[in-house]
């Protein structure tokens, strides 16, 4: 079952699994569940044979089976999954997904074991966000390809900025919570500013302070005669900003208790008045100071759990608005000479289904093979893993990692619940330290790097290079 957001290489996991199972026993059968966990719950599946898989080998996307974000939590859902596995007499169930999906996998493994069902449940680490990792899981698949697609686009913007010399490009990058994608893209392209949500949180930086930092970079470059630049903004930034976190929490609580009343209000103005009358005074003030477009977005979009859909908020436009105001004030007081041109971008879906890089193609195929071995051996509640990823695939070392080793207790629906933890950017780790050491220079100089398109054939150091994150982390581990 493919689960959660698309990530390049998902089809190769299936190919590796299929080949591995047939090598183990030529009579093996592989079934794929349709539309993610819902397919498992409702028993919707299709048999996968060599002919069905062949056109999808090395291809991006999840379209062979489709995906979904359903959680498997309730007693009824668990029973339905058990019934599906019993009906198909499955020796193994392979869940290809991120933190939520692997939480599902761990729950199912425990439930099956308790009920005496022999289906082994095995997880495969997938997410372009790069936040499913641990000491034993070096990287999630898809991160390599997605960040290389974004880095190509950012490099193109850097080149355009330097050519046209009139725009500051503000680029929001996908990555629901953690800032790994932004950090990796910054290491690959060396933009003028790269904001990291985890750093914002550690230092308790307010929105006004973040805007001020960016505006100061604009001012310093303008003073040096450079009226262009590139700023990278992680999708999850605003949840790390203390007053925004407070606002989102209050809105979520309000929607949880008064959604029906709120949804009956006819106009955007009515909805805004309703919300403002119920927010606490400091949070209400923070809300009022936001640009109208952002206020509307906070109120219009909600996810399946009724919470504010933070990933859809145009944070890059929020920052542009703030920086423009600062610069306008400086222009008025004679502290800023010249013009400020700004453009906003969002890169996310462009990379999620891209053709996998050589790295991701090999990594995912190998993960599928490891998953087939774990199933064949009847190991349940494990995640397929490969170590030594910066080396050639021939020397990768296969292993199974207990899903429980990735879990911790979090407050969910008012009670402590075991979940696979999201790995945030480690501010003491080598990738962030590298950014921190270089960014002062990148802010002033044009230190841009233009990675260009992903290469599949040619010198291995070009075609098979790991991400900068993986290379720096591996070098640090090796000491
Ligand atoms: P997964 O963690 O499930 O792989 O999804 C990651 C992601 O691409 C995030 O970066 C993004 O915020 C989210 O999915 C968007 O998903 P959707 O299009 O379903 O809203």
GROMACS .gro file of C-alpha atoms and ligand atoms in nm:
model
  499
    1UNK     CA    1   0.000   0.000   0.000
    2UNK     CA    2   0.130   0.342  -0.103
    3UNK     CA    3   0.039   0.596   0.160
    4UNK     CA    4   0.047   0.976   0.203
    5UNK     CA    5   0.204   1.225  -0.038
    6UNK     CA    6   0.371   1.109  -0.357
    7UNK     CA    7   0.750   1.066  -0.356
    8UNK     CA    8   0.976   0.973  -0.648
    9UNK     CA    9   1.063   0.602  -0.648
   10UNK     CA   10   0.744   0.453  -0.505
   11UNK     CA   11   0.697   0.237  -0.812
   12UNK     CA   12   1.049   0.100  -0.779
   13UNK     CA   13   0.976  -0.016  -0.423
   14UNK     CA   14   0.696  -0.224  -0.574
   15UNK     CA   15   0.930  -0.355  -0.847
   16UNK     CA   16   1.198  -0.449  -0.591
   17UNK     CA   17   0.940  -0.615  -0.370
   18UNK     CA   18   0.799  -0.812  -0.664
   19UNK     CA   19   1.143  -0.929  -0.785
   20UNK     CA   20   1.250  -1.014  -0.430
   21UNK     CA   21   0.937  -1.220  -0.360
   22UNK     CA   22   0.969  -1.413  -0.687
   23UNK     CA   23   1.333  -1.484  -0.619
   24UNK     CA   24   1.237  -1.620  -0.278
   25UNK     CA   25   0.952  -1.831  -0.419
   26UNK     CA   26   0.854  -1.820  -0.790
   27UNK     CA   27   0.491  -1.891  -0.693
   28UNK     CA   28   0.467  -1.569  -0.485
   29UNK     CA   29   0.178  -1.333  -0.552
   30UNK     CA   30   0.181  -0.958  -0.503
   31UNK     CA   31  -0.136  -0.749  -0.459
   32UNK     CA   32  -0.152  -0.369  -0.455
   33UNK     CA   33  -0.415  -0.183  -0.253
   34UNK     CA   34  -0.591   0.097  -0.438
   35UNK     CA   35  -0.608   0.456  -0.312
   36UNK     CA   36  -0.385   0.414  -0.005
   37UNK     CA   37  -0.497   0.285   0.337
   38UNK     CA   38  -0.863   0.315   0.233
   39UNK     CA   39  -0.801   0.037  -0.020
   40UNK     CA   40  -0.675  -0.183   0.262
   41UNK     CA   41  -0.971  -0.098   0.485
   42UNK     CA   42  -1.225  -0.158   0.207
   43UNK     CA   43  -1.037  -0.453   0.056
   44UNK     CA   44  -0.992  -0.282  -0.282
   45UNK     CA   45  -0.684  -0.425  -0.451
   46UNK     CA   46  -0.542  -0.553  -0.774
   47UNK     CA   47  -0.299  -0.836  -0.841
   48UNK     CA   48   0.036  -0.709  -0.968
   49UNK     CA   49   0.224  -0.923  -1.220
   50UNK     CA   50   0.535  -0.858  -1.426
   51UNK     CA   51   0.334  -0.705  -1.712
   52UNK     CA   52   0.151  -0.463  -1.483
   53UNK     CA   53   0.471  -0.347  -1.314
   54UNK     CA   54   0.698  -0.319  -1.620
   55UNK     CA   55   0.578   0.021  -1.752
   56UNK     CA   56   0.621   0.176  -1.405
   57UNK     CA   57   0.979   0.070  -1.333
   58UNK     CA   58   1.196   0.380  -1.269
   59UNK     CA   59   0.893   0.606  -1.316
   60UNK     CA   60   0.782   0.879  -1.077
   61UNK     CA   61   0.435   0.907  -0.928
   62UNK     CA   62   0.212   0.667  -0.742
   63UNK     CA   63  -0.039   0.618  -1.025
   64UNK     CA   64  -0.003   0.239  -1.049
   65UNK     CA   65  -0.211   0.214  -0.729
   66UNK     CA   66  -0.290   0.568  -0.614
   67UNK     CA   67  -0.240   0.690  -0.257
   68UNK     CA   68  -0.437   0.841   0.031
   69UNK     CA   69  -0.405   0.988   0.378
   70UNK     CA   70  -0.655   0.778   0.575
   71UNK     CA   71  -0.547   0.691   0.926
   72UNK     CA   72  -0.603   0.341   1.063
   73UNK     CA   73  -0.706   0.402   1.422
   74UNK     CA   74  -1.053   0.284   1.514
   75UNK     CA   75  -1.142  -0.068   1.624
   76UNK     CA   76  -1.360  -0.102   1.312
   77UNK     CA   77  -1.078   0.006   1.078
   78UNK     CA   78  -0.833  -0.235   1.239
   79UNK     CA   79  -1.084  -0.518   1.210
   80UNK     CA   80  -1.150  -0.431   0.845
   81UNK     CA   81  -0.775  -0.440   0.765
   82UNK     CA   82  -0.745  -0.773   0.945
   83UNK     CA   83  -1.036  -0.913   0.743
   84UNK     CA   84  -0.870  -0.800   0.417
   85UNK     CA   85  -0.537  -0.964   0.507
   86UNK     CA   86  -0.714  -1.284   0.615
   87UNK     CA   87  -0.924  -1.299   0.297
   88UNK     CA   88  -0.616  -1.261   0.077
   89UNK     CA   89  -0.413  -1.490   0.308
   90UNK     CA   90  -0.126  -1.243   0.308
   91UNK     CA   91   0.213  -1.340   0.447
   92UNK     CA   92   0.309  -0.977   0.449
   93UNK     CA   93   0.174  -0.624   0.427
   94UNK     CA   94   0.420  -0.356   0.312
   95UNK     CA   95   0.329   0.002   0.402
   96UNK     CA   96   0.519   0.257   0.193
   97UNK     CA   97   0.476   0.586   0.375
   98UNK     CA   98   0.583   0.867   0.607
   99UNK     CA   99   0.545   0.911   0.983
  100UNK     CA  100   0.165   0.878   0.994
  101UNK     CA  101   0.163   0.579   0.759
  102UNK     CA  102   0.431   0.399   0.957
  103UNK     CA  103   0.236   0.472   1.275
  104UNK     CA  104  -0.047   0.287   1.097
  105UNK     CA  105   0.198   0.005   1.019
  106UNK     CA  106   0.308  -0.024   1.383
  107UNK     CA  107  -0.054  -0.024   1.504
  108UNK     CA  108  -0.146  -0.295   1.254
  109UNK     CA  109   0.158  -0.507   1.341
  110UNK     CA  110   0.060  -0.503   1.707
  111UNK     CA  111  -0.307  -0.564   1.635
  112UNK     CA  112  -0.235  -0.860   1.402
  113UNK     CA  113   0.004  -1.013   1.654
  114UNK     CA  114  -0.252  -0.978   1.936
  115UNK     CA  115  -0.519  -1.148   1.723
  116UNK     CA  116  -0.289  -1.429   1.613
  117UNK     CA  117  -0.276  -1.320   1.248
  118UNK     CA  118   0.055  -1.419   1.088
  119UNK     CA  119   0.068  -1.134   0.830
  120UNK     CA  120   0.400  -0.956   0.888
  121UNK     CA  121   0.371  -0.577   0.862
  122UNK     CA  122   0.677  -0.398   0.721
  123UNK     CA  123   0.727  -0.023   0.667
  124UNK     CA  124   0.928   0.156   0.398
  125UNK     CA  125   1.049   0.513   0.471
  126UNK     CA  126   0.893   0.752   0.218
  127UNK     CA  127   0.855   1.130   0.218
  128UNK     CA  128   1.005   1.412   0.016
  129UNK     CA  129   1.002   1.612   0.343
  130UNK     CA  130   1.305   1.414   0.468
  131UNK     CA  131   1.167   1.407   0.822
  132UNK     CA  132   1.143   1.030   0.860
  133UNK     CA  133   1.492   0.941   0.973
  134UNK     CA  134   1.689   0.828   1.275
  135UNK     CA  135   2.031   0.692   1.360
  136UNK     CA  136   1.929   0.376   1.174
  137UNK     CA  137   1.728   0.532   0.888
  138UNK     CA  138   1.967   0.758   0.698
  139UNK     CA  139   1.709   0.909   0.461
  140UNK     CA  140   1.353   0.875   0.340
  141UNK     CA  141   1.318   0.809  -0.030
  142UNK     CA  142   1.205   1.090  -0.260
  143UNK     CA  143   1.399   1.362  -0.074
  144UNK     CA  144   1.696   1.325  -0.310
  145UNK     CA  145   1.490   1.372  -0.628
  146UNK     CA  146   1.252   1.639  -0.501
  147UNK     CA  147   1.528   1.862  -0.362
  148UNK     CA  148   1.727   1.827  -0.686
  149UNK     CA  149   1.422   1.934  -0.889
  150UNK     CA  150   1.368   2.236  -0.662
  151UNK     CA  151   1.740   2.320  -0.660
  152UNK     CA  152   1.743   2.327  -1.039
  153UNK     CA  153   1.450   2.571  -1.037
  154UNK     CA  154   1.603   2.786  -0.762
  155UNK     CA  155   1.935   2.794  -0.949
  156UNK     CA  156   1.746   2.915  -1.256
  157UNK     CA  157   1.585   3.190  -1.047
  158UNK     CA  158   1.924   3.293  -0.906
  159UNK     CA  159   2.058   3.321  -1.261
  160UNK     CA  160   1.753   3.518  -1.372
  161UNK     CA  161   1.777   3.750  -1.070
  162UNK     CA  162   2.142   3.816  -1.149
  163UNK     CA  163   2.064   3.876  -1.516
  164UNK     CA  164   1.759   4.102  -1.481
  165UNK     CA  165   1.892   4.272  -1.165
  166UNK     CA  166   1.550   4.395  -1.055
  167UNK     CA  167   1.371   4.124  -0.855
  168UNK     CA  168   1.388   3.964  -0.516
  169UNK     CA  169   1.244   3.613  -0.551
  170UNK     CA  170   1.075   3.471  -0.242
  171UNK     CA  171   1.045   3.092  -0.280
  172UNK     CA  172   0.831   2.881  -0.046
  173UNK     CA  173   0.936   2.518  -0.050
  174UNK     CA  174   0.729   2.213   0.038
  175UNK     CA  175   0.793   2.035   0.364
  176UNK     CA  176   0.489   2.023   0.588
  177UNK     CA  177   0.671   2.070   0.920
  178UNK     CA  178   1.047   2.026   0.914
  179UNK     CA  179   1.276   2.253   0.709
  180UNK     CA  180   1.501   1.978   0.564
  181UNK     CA  181   1.396   2.056   0.204
  182UNK     CA  182   1.478   2.425   0.242
  183UNK     CA  183   1.809   2.349   0.413
  184UNK     CA  184   1.914   2.103   0.142
  185UNK     CA  185   1.811   2.340  -0.139
  186UNK     CA  186   2.007   2.619   0.030
  187UNK     CA  187   2.316   2.398   0.053
  188UNK     CA  188   2.281   2.318  -0.316
  189UNK     CA  189   2.218   2.671  -0.445
  190UNK     CA  190   2.360   2.918  -0.186
  191UNK     CA  191   2.078   3.178  -0.193
  192UNK     CA  192   2.098   3.515  -0.016
  193UNK     CA  193   1.861   3.414   0.265
  194UNK     CA  194   1.732   3.073   0.378
  195UNK     CA  195   1.495   3.067   0.675
  196UNK     CA  196   1.492   2.754   0.890
  197UNK     CA  197   1.179   2.699   1.100
  198UNK     CA  198   1.358   2.505   1.373
  199UNK     CA  199   1.603   2.794   1.427
  200UNK     CA  200   1.316   3.043   1.441
  201UNK     CA  201   1.157   2.830   1.713
  202UNK     CA  202   1.476   2.786   1.915
  203UNK     CA  203   1.532   3.164   1.930
  204UNK     CA  204   1.161   3.250   1.966
  205UNK     CA  205   1.181   3.487   1.668
  206UNK     CA  206   0.862   3.683   1.606
  207UNK     CA  207   0.724   3.747   1.259
  208UNK     CA  208   0.830   4.112   1.286
  209UNK     CA  209   1.189   4.006   1.365
  210UNK     CA  210   1.201   3.760   1.075
  211UNK     CA  211   1.073   4.027   0.838
  212UNK     CA  212   1.328   4.268   0.976
  213UNK     CA  213   1.612   4.019   0.914
  214UNK     CA  214   1.510   3.975   0.552
  215UNK     CA  215   1.457   4.349   0.502
  216UNK     CA  216   1.806   4.417   0.642
  217UNK     CA  217   1.952   4.175   0.385
  218UNK     CA  218   1.764   4.363   0.112
  219UNK     CA  219   1.894   4.694   0.246
  220UNK     CA  220   2.255   4.579   0.272
  221UNK     CA  221   2.253   4.449  -0.082
  222UNK     CA  222   2.085   4.768  -0.207
  223UNK     CA  223   2.354   4.975  -0.035
  224UNK     CA  224   2.612   4.773  -0.231
  225UNK     CA  225   2.422   4.847  -0.554
  226UNK     CA  226   2.255   4.505  -0.577
  227UNK     CA  227   1.877   4.529  -0.605
  228UNK     CA  228   1.798   4.160  -0.643
  229UNK     CA  229   1.818   3.838  -0.446
  230UNK     CA  230   1.668   3.503  -0.357
  231UNK     CA  231   1.501   3.407  -0.027
  232UNK     CA  232   1.403   3.048   0.062
  233UNK     CA  233   1.109   2.997   0.296
  234UNK     CA  234   1.005   2.657   0.438
  235UNK     CA  235   0.638   2.569   0.406
  236UNK     CA  236   0.613   2.499   0.779
  237UNK     CA  237   0.773   2.828   0.888
  238UNK     CA  238   0.471   2.995   1.040
  239UNK     CA  239   0.405   2.710   1.280
  240UNK     CA  240   0.749   2.773   1.432
  241UNK     CA  241   0.679   3.146   1.488
  242UNK     CA  242   0.553   3.178   1.848
  243UNK     CA  243   0.265   3.423   1.793
  244UNK     CA  244   0.152   3.242   1.477
  245UNK     CA  245   0.164   2.909   1.663
  246UNK     CA  246  -0.056   3.067   1.931
  247UNK     CA  247  -0.296   3.197   1.665
  248UNK     CA  248  -0.319   2.861   1.486
  249UNK     CA  249  -0.377   2.679   1.817
  250UNK     CA  250  -0.658   2.918   1.915
  251UNK     CA  251  -0.818   2.892   1.570
  252UNK     CA  252  -0.803   2.511   1.584
  253UNK     CA  253  -0.967   2.512   1.928
  254UNK     CA  254  -1.233   2.752   1.801
  255UNK     CA  255  -1.306   2.539   1.493
  256UNK     CA  256  -1.325   2.229   1.712
  257UNK     CA  257  -1.597   2.383   1.929
  258UNK     CA  258  -1.781   2.628   1.701
  259UNK     CA  259  -1.730   2.503   1.343
  260UNK     CA  260  -2.103   2.469   1.271
  261UNK     CA  261  -2.178   2.824   1.389
  262UNK     CA  262  -1.877   2.957   1.194
  263UNK     CA  263  -1.969   2.774   0.874
  264UNK     CA  264  -2.320   2.922   0.876
  265UNK     CA  265  -2.183   3.278   0.846
  266UNK     CA  266  -2.250   3.416   0.500
  267UNK     CA  267  -1.963   3.655   0.422
  268UNK     CA  268  -1.589   3.671   0.477
  269UNK     CA  269  -1.639   3.985   0.688
  270UNK     CA  270  -1.889   3.807   0.914
  271UNK     CA  271  -1.647   3.517   0.960
  272UNK     CA  272  -1.362   3.751   1.043
  273UNK     CA  273  -1.571   3.944   1.296
  274UNK     CA  274  -1.682   3.618   1.457
  275UNK     CA  275  -1.324   3.495   1.494
  276UNK     CA  276  -1.189   3.826   1.621
  277UNK     CA  277  -1.456   3.844   1.889
  278UNK     CA  278  -1.342   3.506   2.024
  279UNK     CA  279  -0.963   3.526   2.009
  280UNK     CA  280  -0.769   3.631   2.318
  281UNK     CA  281  -0.657   3.999   2.296
  282UNK     CA  282  -0.285   3.943   2.205
  283UNK     CA  283  -0.369   3.672   1.954
  284UNK     CA  284  -0.650   3.888   1.812
  285UNK     CA  285  -0.401   4.171   1.759
  286UNK     CA  286  -0.156   3.937   1.580
  287UNK     CA  287  -0.442   3.821   1.356
  288UNK     CA  288  -0.552   4.179   1.278
  289UNK     CA  289  -0.201   4.276   1.169
  290UNK     CA  290  -0.184   4.006   0.901
  291UNK     CA  291  -0.251   4.099   0.537
  292UNK     CA  292  -0.613   4.039   0.433
  293UNK     CA  293  -0.523   3.752   0.197
  294UNK     CA  294  -0.351   3.559   0.478
  295UNK     CA  295  -0.638   3.627   0.722
  296UNK     CA  296  -0.878   3.486   0.466
  297UNK     CA  297  -0.660   3.180   0.403
  298UNK     CA  298  -0.643   3.106   0.774
  299UNK     CA  299  -1.022   3.104   0.787
  300UNK     CA  300  -1.110   2.941   0.457
  301UNK     CA  301  -0.902   2.626   0.441
  302UNK     CA  302  -0.924   2.343   0.693
  303UNK     CA  303  -0.783   1.992   0.676
  304UNK     CA  304  -0.968   1.663   0.721
  305UNK     CA  305  -0.940   1.698   1.101
  306UNK     CA  306  -1.092   2.047   1.094
  307UNK     CA  307  -0.758   2.222   1.161
  308UNK     CA  308  -0.619   2.526   0.981
  309UNK     CA  309  -0.458   2.407   0.657
  310UNK     CA  310  -0.120   2.561   0.732
  311UNK     CA  311   0.051   2.418   0.423
  312UNK     CA  312  -0.176   2.622   0.194
  313UNK     CA  313  -0.086   2.959   0.349
  314UNK     CA  314   0.118   3.185   0.121
  315UNK     CA  315   0.396   3.253   0.371
  316UNK     CA  316   0.618   3.392   0.097
  317UNK     CA  317   0.358   3.662   0.028
  318UNK     CA  318   0.329   3.736   0.398
  319UNK     CA  319   0.704   3.801   0.408
  320UNK     CA  320   0.698   4.003   0.085
  321UNK     CA  321   0.424   4.222   0.230
  322UNK     CA  322   0.622   4.284   0.550
  323UNK     CA  323   0.952   4.352   0.372
  324UNK     CA  324   0.785   4.594   0.130
  325UNK     CA  325   0.638   4.788   0.423
  326UNK     CA  326   0.977   4.811   0.595
  327UNK     CA  327   1.148   4.926   0.277
  328UNK     CA  328   0.872   5.182   0.207
  329UNK     CA  329   0.930   5.327   0.555
  330UNK     CA  330   1.307   5.345   0.492
  331UNK     CA  331   1.246   5.505   0.152
  332UNK     CA  332   1.035   5.770   0.322
  333UNK     CA  333   1.299   5.844   0.584
  334UNK     CA  334   1.571   5.851   0.317
  335UNK     CA  335   1.744   5.537   0.450
  336UNK     CA  336   1.683   5.332   0.135
  337UNK     CA  337   1.754   5.455  -0.214
  338UNK     CA  338   1.638   5.266  -0.519
  339UNK     CA  339   1.353   5.029  -0.592
  340UNK     CA  340   1.236   4.696  -0.459
  341UNK     CA  341   1.078   4.445  -0.700
  342UNK     CA  342   0.944   4.123  -0.549
  343UNK     CA  343   0.806   3.796  -0.687
  344UNK     CA  344   0.664   3.501  -0.495
  345UNK     CA  345   0.689   3.131  -0.589
  346UNK     CA  346   0.585   2.800  -0.440
  347UNK     CA  347   0.771   2.481  -0.538
  348UNK     CA  348   0.620   2.155  -0.417
  349UNK     CA  349   0.411   1.953  -0.657
  350UNK     CA  350   0.674   2.008  -0.929
  351UNK     CA  351   0.905   1.765  -0.750
  352UNK     CA  352   0.686   1.505  -0.582
  353UNK     CA  353   0.628   1.290  -0.890
  354UNK     CA  354   0.949   1.359  -1.081
  355UNK     CA  355   1.139   1.075  -1.244
  356UNK     CA  356   1.359   0.940  -0.962
  357UNK     CA  357   1.728   1.025  -0.963
  358UNK     CA  358   1.971   0.735  -0.997
  359UNK     CA  359   2.005   0.745  -0.619
  360UNK     CA  360   1.631   0.725  -0.553
  361UNK     CA  361   1.579   0.463  -0.826
  362UNK     CA  362   1.845   0.237  -0.669
  363UNK     CA  363   1.746   0.316  -0.311
  364UNK     CA  364   1.377   0.242  -0.362
  365UNK     CA  365   1.437  -0.077  -0.559
  366UNK     CA  366   1.673  -0.196  -0.284
  367UNK     CA  367   1.422  -0.100  -0.012
  368UNK     CA  368   1.163  -0.315  -0.192
  369UNK     CA  369   1.409  -0.606  -0.192
  370UNK     CA  370   1.478  -0.559   0.180
  371UNK     CA  371   1.103  -0.548   0.251
  372UNK     CA  372   1.059  -0.876   0.061
  373UNK     CA  373   1.325  -1.039   0.281
  374UNK     CA  374   1.166  -0.912   0.603
  375UNK     CA  375   0.828  -1.049   0.493
  376UNK     CA  376   0.979  -1.381   0.383
  377UNK     CA  377   1.141  -1.417   0.725
  378UNK     CA  378   0.812  -1.328   0.900
  379UNK     CA  379   0.957  -1.024   1.078
  380UNK     CA  380   0.666  -0.799   1.174
  381UNK     CA  381   0.677  -0.437   1.296
  382UNK     CA  382   1.002  -0.353   1.117
  383UNK     CA  383   1.105  -0.080   0.875
  384UNK     CA  384   1.320  -0.172   0.575
  385UNK     CA  385   1.650   0.016   0.592
  386UNK     CA  386   1.983   0.049   0.412
  387UNK     CA  387   2.302   0.186   0.565
  388UNK     CA  388   2.604   0.347   0.404
  389UNK     CA  389   2.396   0.539   0.150
  390UNK     CA  390   2.676   0.776   0.045
  391UNK     CA  391   2.872   0.477  -0.086
  392UNK     CA  392   2.802   0.282  -0.404
  393UNK     CA  393   2.477   0.078  -0.388
  394UNK     CA  394   2.688  -0.238  -0.408
  395UNK     CA  395   2.815  -0.175  -0.056
  396UNK     CA  396   2.484  -0.070   0.104
  397UNK     CA  397   2.400  -0.279   0.409
  398UNK     CA  398   2.042  -0.406   0.448
  399UNK     CA  399   1.864  -0.425   0.782
  400UNK     CA  400   1.526  -0.414   0.953
  401UNK     CA  401   1.467  -0.144   1.214
  402UNK     CA  402   1.195  -0.198   1.478
  403UNK     CA  403   0.918   0.056   1.419
  404UNK     CA  404   0.891   0.105   1.794
  405UNK     CA  405   1.245   0.249   1.797
  406UNK     CA  406   1.110   0.541   1.589
  407UNK     CA  407   0.812   0.607   1.812
  408UNK     CA  408   0.740   0.837   2.102
  409UNK     CA  409   0.434   0.949   2.295
  410UNK     CA  410   0.246   1.254   2.168
  411UNK     CA  411  -0.077   1.417   2.278
  412UNK     CA  412  -0.345   1.318   2.022
  413UNK     CA  413  -0.718   1.372   2.070
  414UNK     CA  414  -0.649   1.458   2.433
  415UNK     CA  415  -0.451   1.145   2.524
  416UNK     CA  416  -0.091   1.024   2.507
  417UNK     CA  417  -0.057   0.815   2.190
  418UNK     CA  418   0.249   0.636   2.049
  419UNK     CA  419   0.340   0.777   1.705
  420UNK     CA  420   0.638   0.762   1.469
  421UNK     CA  421   0.813   1.093   1.546
  422UNK     CA  422   0.891   1.355   1.283
  423UNK     CA  423   1.266   1.423   1.272
  424UNK     CA  424   1.314   1.802   1.265
  425UNK     CA  425   1.629   1.978   1.145
  426UNK     CA  426   1.900   1.931   1.406
  427UNK     CA  427   2.056   2.272   1.471
  428UNK     CA  428   2.370   2.105   1.605
  429UNK     CA  429   2.403   1.882   1.298
  430UNK     CA  430   2.657   1.930   1.020
  431UNK     CA  431   2.409   2.042   0.746
  432UNK     CA  432   2.271   2.332   0.950
  433UNK     CA  433   2.614   2.424   1.086
  434UNK     CA  434   2.741   2.450   0.729
  435UNK     CA  435   2.457   2.688   0.639
  436UNK     CA  436   2.516   2.894   0.954
  437UNK     CA  437   2.887   2.926   0.874
  438UNK     CA  438   2.832   3.037   0.514
  439UNK     CA  439   2.512   3.241   0.511
  440UNK     CA  440   2.665   3.576   0.600
  441UNK     CA  441   2.876   3.558   0.285
  442UNK     CA  442   2.587   3.426   0.074
  443UNK     CA  443   2.371   3.721   0.190
  444UNK     CA  444   2.609   3.979   0.048
  445UNK     CA  445   2.790   3.813  -0.240
  446UNK     CA  446   2.635   3.639  -0.535
  447UNK     CA  447   2.760   3.299  -0.423
  448UNK     CA  448   2.487   3.125  -0.620
  449UNK     CA  449   2.533   2.770  -0.749
  450UNK     CA  450   2.329   2.658  -1.050
  451UNK     CA  451   2.288   2.279  -1.023
  452UNK     CA  452   2.102   2.240  -1.354
  453UNK     CA  453   1.888   1.943  -1.449
  454UNK     CA  454   1.914   1.597  -1.291
  455UNK     CA  455   2.166   1.384  -1.482
  456UNK     CA  456   2.125   1.010  -1.538
  457UNK     CA  457   2.429   0.926  -1.753
  458UNK     CA  458   2.785   1.053  -1.719
  459UNK     CA  459   3.046   1.074  -1.443
  460UNK     CA  460   2.922   0.902  -1.123
  461UNK     CA  461   3.017   1.201  -0.907
  462UNK     CA  462   2.762   1.402  -1.107
  463UNK     CA  463   2.491   1.141  -1.171
  464UNK     CA  464   2.497   0.952  -0.844
  465UNK     CA  465   2.587   1.229  -0.597
  466UNK     CA  466   2.391   1.202  -0.268
  467UNK     CA  467   2.222   1.507  -0.121
  468UNK     CA  468   2.444   1.754   0.062
  469UNK     CA  469   2.251   1.669   0.379
  470UNK     CA  470   2.335   1.299   0.350
  471UNK     CA  471   2.698   1.368   0.260
  472UNK     CA  472   2.750   1.609   0.552
  473UNK     CA  473   2.570   1.385   0.800
  474UNK     CA  474   2.764   1.081   0.685
  475UNK     CA  475   3.098   1.266   0.710
  476UNK     CA  476   3.003   1.376   1.062
  477UNK     CA  477   2.910   1.018   1.161
  478UNK     CA  478   3.237   0.885   1.025
  479UNK     CA  479   3.413   1.151   1.236
  480LIG     P1  480   0.412   1.294   0.309
  480LIG     O1  481   0.482   1.330   0.437
  480LIG     O2  482   0.287   1.220   0.328
  480LIG     O3  483   0.507   1.224   0.218
  480LIG     O4  484   0.369   1.427   0.231
  480LIG     C1  485   0.454   1.536   0.224
  480LIG     C2  486   0.394   1.654   0.150
  480LIG     O5  487   0.444   1.660   0.019
  480LIG     C3  488   0.424   1.783   0.227
  480LIG     O6  489   0.547   1.835   0.192
  480LIG     C4  490   0.308   1.870   0.192
  480LIG     O7  491   0.280   1.966   0.291
  480LIG     C5  492   0.196   1.773   0.181
  480LIG     O8  493   0.253   1.650   0.142
  480LIG     C6  494   0.091   1.816   0.084
  480LIG     O9  495   0.002   1.712   0.066
  480LIG     P2  496  -0.142   1.731   0.007
  480LIG    O10  497  -0.125   1.767  -0.137
  480LIG    O11  498  -0.207   1.599   0.029
  480LIG    O12  499  -0.205   1.842   0.084
   0.00000   0.00000   0.00000
